[in-house]
Amino acid sequence: MDRKIFYAESGKALRHIDEILGDLEHEQLDVNLAGDVLTLAFEDGGKFVINAHSAAEQIWMAAGTTAWHFDFVAARGQWIAHKTDDELMTTVSRVVGDKLGETIEL
């Protein structure tokens, strides 16, 4: 993948997640985007980390004891974890929603 495309697409994805989750202003969730690392800190001390890993040209996500490596699939315009076929936005919505006990849509 062209580096410019990677940075553009990964940045767009991280900013979208930051914007939507940040706008929730949920008392149990603190959202912080610093460069290419998005940290979701929960009231119970748990943290989920989503970051653009430029060397691998992937978005990596760690949530609890589970981790995903998402590749950008240009034909779909989505970030997909090839091992599980999970899509980034759907996965973030599901794991954050499960953690907060409510439905989240990105």
XYZ file of C-alpha atoms in Angstrom:
106
model
C 0.000 0.000 0.000
C 1.194 3.512 -0.736
C 2.293 5.251 2.513
C 0.161 8.318 1.743
C -2.929 6.131 1.399
C -2.113 4.295 4.633
C -1.701 7.517 6.607
C -4.814 9.094 5.071
C -7.051 6.062 5.641
C -5.754 5.156 9.101
C -5.966 8.776 10.247
C -9.525 9.046 8.944
C -10.530 5.874 10.805
C -8.954 6.927 14.111
C -10.441 10.429 13.922
C -13.895 8.973 13.173
C -13.766 6.684 16.209
C -12.433 9.534 18.371
C -15.172 11.890 17.217
C -18.096 9.493 17.679
C -16.989 8.026 21.003
C -15.822 11.403 22.289
C -19.201 12.940 21.470
C -20.899 10.369 23.712
C -19.546 12.224 26.748
C -20.096 9.009 28.683
C -19.027 9.197 32.333
C -17.554 5.678 32.141
C -15.370 6.382 29.079
C -12.472 8.739 28.407
C -11.353 8.991 24.775
C -7.898 10.341 23.907
C -6.347 10.541 20.430
C -2.640 11.404 20.508
C -0.973 11.186 17.116
C -1.712 7.741 15.753
C -2.750 6.176 19.089
C -6.338 6.214 20.320
C -6.788 5.225 23.959
C -10.176 4.351 25.396
C -9.973 4.423 29.195
C -12.868 3.091 31.235
C -14.011 4.008 34.720
C -13.118 0.533 36.000
C -9.456 1.036 34.996
C -9.663 -0.971 31.776
C -8.090 0.377 28.587
C -8.539 -0.390 24.913
C -5.851 0.846 22.532
C -6.256 1.367 18.791
C -3.248 2.520 16.814
C -1.966 2.938 13.290
C 1.067 0.670 12.981
C 2.925 2.187 10.040
C 5.606 -0.518 9.730
C 2.947 -3.199 9.226
C 0.548 -0.799 7.451
C -2.224 -1.994 9.737
C -4.479 -0.679 12.456
C -3.894 -2.670 15.626
C -6.461 -2.924 18.384
C -6.133 -4.419 21.857
C -9.251 -4.766 24.002
C -8.889 -6.748 27.177
C -7.180 -10.029 26.303
C -8.062 -9.871 22.599
C -6.096 -8.218 19.798
C -6.800 -7.590 16.121
C -4.642 -6.510 13.168
C -6.755 -4.757 10.533
C -5.628 -4.322 6.918
C -7.169 -1.711 4.648
C -9.185 -3.357 1.868
C -9.522 -0.610 -0.737
C -12.209 -2.442 -2.730
C -14.430 -2.412 0.360
C -13.186 0.888 1.808
C -12.859 -0.880 5.166
C -10.271 -2.107 7.639
C -10.575 -5.903 7.910
C -8.866 -8.374 10.263
C -8.066 -11.194 7.865
C -7.800 -13.887 10.557
C -11.371 -13.278 11.729
C -12.885 -11.191 8.890
C -13.910 -8.634 11.547
C -14.369 -5.065 10.335
C -12.814 -2.280 12.434
C -15.840 -0.048 13.062
C -18.140 -2.974 13.786
C -15.583 -4.490 16.148
C -14.992 -1.239 18.042
C -18.756 -0.704 18.313
C -19.256 -4.210 19.667
C -16.427 -4.314 22.230
C -17.028 -0.778 23.524
C -20.787 -1.370 23.616
C -20.266 -4.614 25.532
C -17.977 -2.862 28.001
C -20.440 0.008 28.567
C -23.542 -2.203 28.469
C -25.185 -0.285 25.643
C -25.430 -0.181 21.870
C -22.726 1.860 20.112
C -22.743 2.651 16.390
C -19.762 3.990 14.506
